[in-house]
Amino acid sequence: MSETIENANTPRVFVATWGCQMNEYDSAKMVDVLAKNRGATRVATPEEADIILLNTCSIREKAQEKVFSQLGRWKPLKDANPNLVIGVGGCVASQEGHVIRERAPFVDMVFGPQTLHRLPQMLDDVADNGAGIVDIAFPEIDKFDAMPAPRAEGATAFVSIMEGCSKYCSFCVVPYTRGEEISRPFDDVILEIAELAEQGVKEITLLGQNVNGYRGPMADGSICDLAMLVEFVAEFEGIERIRYTTSHPLEFSDALIEAYARVPKLANVLHLPVQSGSNAVLETMNRGYSVEHFIERIEKLRAVRPDISLSTDIIVGHPGEGAAEFEATMDLIERIGFDAAFSFIYSSRPGTPAADMADDEPRALKKQRLKRVQDRIAVFNRQLMTDMVGTTQRVLVERESKRGGGQMAGRTDSNRWVNFEGHPRMAGHFVEIEITEALDNSLRGRIKTHETVVEPLAPA
Ligand code: 5AD
Ligand code: SF4
């Protein structure tokens, strides 16, 4: 047996990931698919790998050039070891497709977010034919069907419930790179969560580009929406905390608000991207809602969860945004009091409607405006953190703290990191922590009580 075949049987995979949680999730799935089909293991550096994968994101950056410079750095590895397989996946791959192979012919595989489950076949094709593969379709049979069973690592897990987006916001590449919204069948989602709960997972994050567009087909022909799904997930005894990301204000339904009232396991935090506080800009962005609608939704939510922690995404400098429109965004920030925000300067993405709109505010001005947004949010964030001092928080302990010295780290319901003196045995359990100090990006606290862990009864 040649060395190539041996390596191909138990390959070592290195994955570099750019981008969001969705991409992190996809990278983990790439490794899972290869582990299941090929016994692959993940390694930490490209030098020790038989397969190098680059999982790209193009949502806010001109990522194309970054891809080619990254590939250029890996080329010497390929020159030294012709059996090395290099693959490029993710959003840039699905946009650039064949261009990647034309400019970097040493790349063996180019695949989109919807075809990563076909990686084993792509590897076979590369081994058999030695030719490059470009597989960036949006297949009818969605990738969820081909995924291996979930493996929990620790007490928290992500579960993908839908893929893609059909909202077509003016500025955004997602509908073009990930395709239209497709929801994963209800039974599949529930089965995956059951398996994770059995492996000791306590916190589930339901994941998708637009999770409140979830319309999961059920076995009896009816449709399950996000609110209903949350209620079903809450039924699992082992699952004690439910999060979801990301949602859209348009479909932030009454039913979902009612779920906040009825389901205490639904974490007391909401990330709801608003993008702009100006109705004119929201319209240009094709967001489909008004500032008034956004405020009304938040007020209704706060009526049932007065202390919910709110965060958002804001774009500064979208075409059509002048001084007055920007001030409207500052007013909205003031009015809502977001605890956190991801804010970005608008970046023109080829192929999107906004790319053809006049974008004439000077960059320096946009930078100043971005700073105003960030400074204001930082003050709100600081306020939230200091207000937490003296309160008791239910913290899911995740791991030993990076600070060392017997420190453990976990997250509150509102997704803030807390460091405290504890024991590694606590990892994976909820503990009540009294917050003693607010630092810039994390909190410090001390244990109040250690929750009693009741072992489940053995099945009869
Ligand atoms: N320019 C700047 N920000 C963008 N986002 C998406 N596309 C762009 C773009 N072209 C931001 C939006 C979105 C978040 C994930 O990224 O705020 O909510
Ligand atoms: Fe992009 Fe808009 Fe869809 Fe969000 S809702 S992924 S911004 S198109």
PDB file of C-alpha atoms and ligand atoms in Angstrom, residues 58-60 171-173 246 271 273 275 287 313-316 342 344-349 352, ligand 1:
ATOM      1  CA  SER A  58     -17.014  37.110   2.773  1.00  0.00           C
ATOM      2  CA  ILE A  59     -19.793  38.825   4.647  1.00  0.00           C
ATOM      3  CA  ARG A  60     -17.959  42.026   5.497  1.00  0.00           C
ATOM      4  CA  PHE A 171     -25.847  44.923   1.371  1.00  0.00           C
ATOM      5  CA  CYS A 172     -25.610  41.215   2.088  1.00  0.00           C
ATOM      6  CA  VAL A 173     -24.043  38.295   0.234  1.00  0.00           C
ATOM      7  CA  THR A 246     -29.420  35.036  14.629  1.00  0.00           C
ATOM      8  CA  HIS A 271     -29.413  39.424  19.685  1.00  0.00           C
ATOM      9  CA  PRO A 273     -29.871  43.018  14.385  1.00  0.00           C
ATOM     10  CA  GLN A 275     -28.799  47.706  11.170  1.00  0.00           C
ATOM     11  CA  ARG A 287     -35.064  45.186   5.712  1.00  0.00           C
ATOM     12  CA  ASP A 313     -25.811  44.700  14.644  1.00  0.00           C
ATOM     13  CA  ILE A 314     -25.398  48.174  13.176  1.00  0.00           C
ATOM     14  CA  ILE A 315     -24.086  49.208   9.784  1.00  0.00           C
ATOM     15  CA  VAL A 316     -22.656  52.710   9.497  1.00  0.00           C
ATOM     16  CA  PHE A 342     -21.489  44.499  16.550  1.00  0.00           C
ATOM     17  CA  PHE A 344     -19.458  47.822  11.020  1.00  0.00           C
ATOM     18  CA  ILE A 345     -18.694  50.323   8.308  1.00  0.00           C
ATOM     19  CA  TYR A 346     -20.660  49.393   5.195  1.00  0.00           C
ATOM     20  CA  SER A 347     -18.568  47.484   2.749  1.00  0.00           C
ATOM     21  CA  SER A 348     -19.710  47.078  -0.844  1.00  0.00           C
ATOM     22  CA  ARG A 349     -20.067  43.408  -1.822  1.00  0.00           C
ATOM     23  CA  THR A 352     -25.486  42.835  -4.098  1.00  0.00           C
TER      24      THR A 352
HETATM   25  N1  5AD B   1     -21.070  45.679   5.091  1.00  0.00           N
HETATM   26  C1  5AD B   1     -21.033  45.870   6.427  1.00  0.00           C
HETATM   27  N2  5AD B   1     -21.633  45.063   7.316  1.00  0.00           N
HETATM   28  C2  5AD B   1     -22.305  43.996   6.810  1.00  0.00           C
HETATM   29  N3  5AD B   1     -22.983  43.011   7.439  1.00  0.00           N
HETATM   30  C3  5AD B   1     -23.445  42.165   6.496  1.00  0.00           C
HETATM   31  N4  5AD B   1     -23.078  42.569   5.284  1.00  0.00           N
HETATM   32  C4  5AD B   1     -22.361  43.722   5.447  1.00  0.00           C
HETATM   33  C5  5AD B   1     -21.727  44.623   4.562  1.00  0.00           C
HETATM   34  N5  5AD B   1     -21.762  44.454   3.243  1.00  0.00           N
HETATM   35  C6  5AD B   1     -23.190  42.942   8.885  1.00  0.00           C
HETATM   36  C7  5AD B   1     -24.656  43.118   9.244  1.00  0.00           C
HETATM   37  C8  5AD B   1     -25.074  41.733   9.662  1.00  0.00           C
HETATM   38  C9  5AD B   1     -23.789  41.179  10.223  1.00  0.00           C
HETATM   39  C10 5AD B   1     -23.725  39.702  10.317  1.00  0.00           C
HETATM   40  O1  5AD B   1     -22.796  41.663   9.343  1.00  0.00           O
HETATM   41  O2  5AD B   1     -24.747  44.005  10.346  1.00  0.00           O
HETATM   42  O3  5AD B   1     -26.124  41.717  10.612  1.00  0.00           O
END
